[in-house]
PDB file of C-alpha atoms in Angstrom:
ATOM      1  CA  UNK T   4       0.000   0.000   0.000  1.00 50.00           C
ATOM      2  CA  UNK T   5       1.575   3.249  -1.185  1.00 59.00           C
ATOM      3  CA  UNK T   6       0.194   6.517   0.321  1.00 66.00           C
ATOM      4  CA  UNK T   7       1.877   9.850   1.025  1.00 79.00           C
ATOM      5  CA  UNK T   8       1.970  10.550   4.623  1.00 80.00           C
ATOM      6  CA  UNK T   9       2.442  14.043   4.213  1.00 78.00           C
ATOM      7  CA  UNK T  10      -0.639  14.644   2.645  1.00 85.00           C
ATOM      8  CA  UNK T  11      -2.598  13.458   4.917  1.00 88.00           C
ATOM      9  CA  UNK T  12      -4.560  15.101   7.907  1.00 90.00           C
ATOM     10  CA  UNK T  13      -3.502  15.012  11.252  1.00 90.00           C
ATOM     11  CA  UNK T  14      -6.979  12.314  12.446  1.00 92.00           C
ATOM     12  CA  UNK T  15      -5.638   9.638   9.179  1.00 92.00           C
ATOM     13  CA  UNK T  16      -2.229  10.278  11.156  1.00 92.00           C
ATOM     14  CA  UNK T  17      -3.425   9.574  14.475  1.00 92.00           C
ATOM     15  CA  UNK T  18      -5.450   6.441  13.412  1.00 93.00           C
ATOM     16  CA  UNK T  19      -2.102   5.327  11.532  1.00 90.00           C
ATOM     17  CA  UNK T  20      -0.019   5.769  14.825  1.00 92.00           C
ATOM     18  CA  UNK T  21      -2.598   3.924  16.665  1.00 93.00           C
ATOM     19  CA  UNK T  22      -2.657   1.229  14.470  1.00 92.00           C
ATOM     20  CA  UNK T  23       1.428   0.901  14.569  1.00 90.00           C
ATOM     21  CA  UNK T  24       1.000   1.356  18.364  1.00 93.00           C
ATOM     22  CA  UNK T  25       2.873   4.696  18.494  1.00 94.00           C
ATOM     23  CA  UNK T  26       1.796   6.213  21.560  1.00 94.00           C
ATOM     24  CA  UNK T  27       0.010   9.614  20.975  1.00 92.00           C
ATOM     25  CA  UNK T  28       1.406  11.912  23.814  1.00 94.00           C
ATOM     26  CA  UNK T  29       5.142  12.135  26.014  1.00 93.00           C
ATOM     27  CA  UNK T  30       5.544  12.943  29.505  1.00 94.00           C
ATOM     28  CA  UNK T  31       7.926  15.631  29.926  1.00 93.00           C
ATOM     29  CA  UNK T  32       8.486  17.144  33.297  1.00 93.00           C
ATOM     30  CA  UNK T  33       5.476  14.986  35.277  1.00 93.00           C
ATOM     31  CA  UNK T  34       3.481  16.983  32.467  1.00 95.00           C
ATOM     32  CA  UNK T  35       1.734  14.706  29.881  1.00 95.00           C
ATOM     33  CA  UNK T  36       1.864  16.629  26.282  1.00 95.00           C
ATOM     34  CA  UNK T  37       0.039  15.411  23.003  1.00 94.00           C
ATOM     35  CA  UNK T  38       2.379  15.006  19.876  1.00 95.00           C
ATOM     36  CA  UNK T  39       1.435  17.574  16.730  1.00 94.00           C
ATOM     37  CA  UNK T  40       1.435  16.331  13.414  1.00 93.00           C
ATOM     38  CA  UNK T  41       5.349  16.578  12.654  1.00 93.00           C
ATOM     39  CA  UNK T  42       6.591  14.304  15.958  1.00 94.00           C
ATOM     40  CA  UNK T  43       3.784  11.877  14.728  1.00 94.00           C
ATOM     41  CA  UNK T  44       4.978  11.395  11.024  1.00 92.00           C
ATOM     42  CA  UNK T  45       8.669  11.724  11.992  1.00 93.00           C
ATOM     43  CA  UNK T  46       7.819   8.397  14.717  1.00 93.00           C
ATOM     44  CA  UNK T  47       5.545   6.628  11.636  1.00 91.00           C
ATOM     45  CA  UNK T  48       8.566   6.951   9.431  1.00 90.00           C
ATOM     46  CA  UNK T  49      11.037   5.422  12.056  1.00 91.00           C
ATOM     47  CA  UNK T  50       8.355   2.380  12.464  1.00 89.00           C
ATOM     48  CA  UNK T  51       8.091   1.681   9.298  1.00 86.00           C
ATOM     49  CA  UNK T  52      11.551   1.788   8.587  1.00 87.00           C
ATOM     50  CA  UNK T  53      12.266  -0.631  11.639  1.00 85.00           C
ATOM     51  CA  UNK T  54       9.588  -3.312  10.091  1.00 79.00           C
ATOM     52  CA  UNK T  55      11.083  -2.758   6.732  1.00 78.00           C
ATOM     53  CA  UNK T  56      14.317  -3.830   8.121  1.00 65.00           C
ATOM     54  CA  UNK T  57      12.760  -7.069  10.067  1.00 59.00           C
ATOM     55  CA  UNK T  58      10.782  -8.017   6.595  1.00 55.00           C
ATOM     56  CA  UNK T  59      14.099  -8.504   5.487  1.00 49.00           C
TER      57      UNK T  59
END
């Protein structure tokens, strides 16, 4: 499945995170904080990369 991750909306990127198990926020501080759109893609990116890598 090819698709351009940059193209899509932040909610397609949040459903895409959950579904790679990406967790959605970071504690920083004792403070929990929600991810924006660019922390988001740049973790997809490094998950997909690591599967690519155990694929092969």
């Amino acid at each position: 499945m090819k698709f351009n991750i940059d193209d899509m909306g932040i909610k397609e990127i949040q459903n895409l995170a959950k579904q790679l198990r990406i967790p959605p926020s970071y504690k920083e501080g004792g403070v929990r904080f929600r991810k924006n759109k660019a922390q988001l893609v740049r973790d997809i990116k490094r998950a997909m990369r690591k599967q690519g890598e155990l694929a092969q």
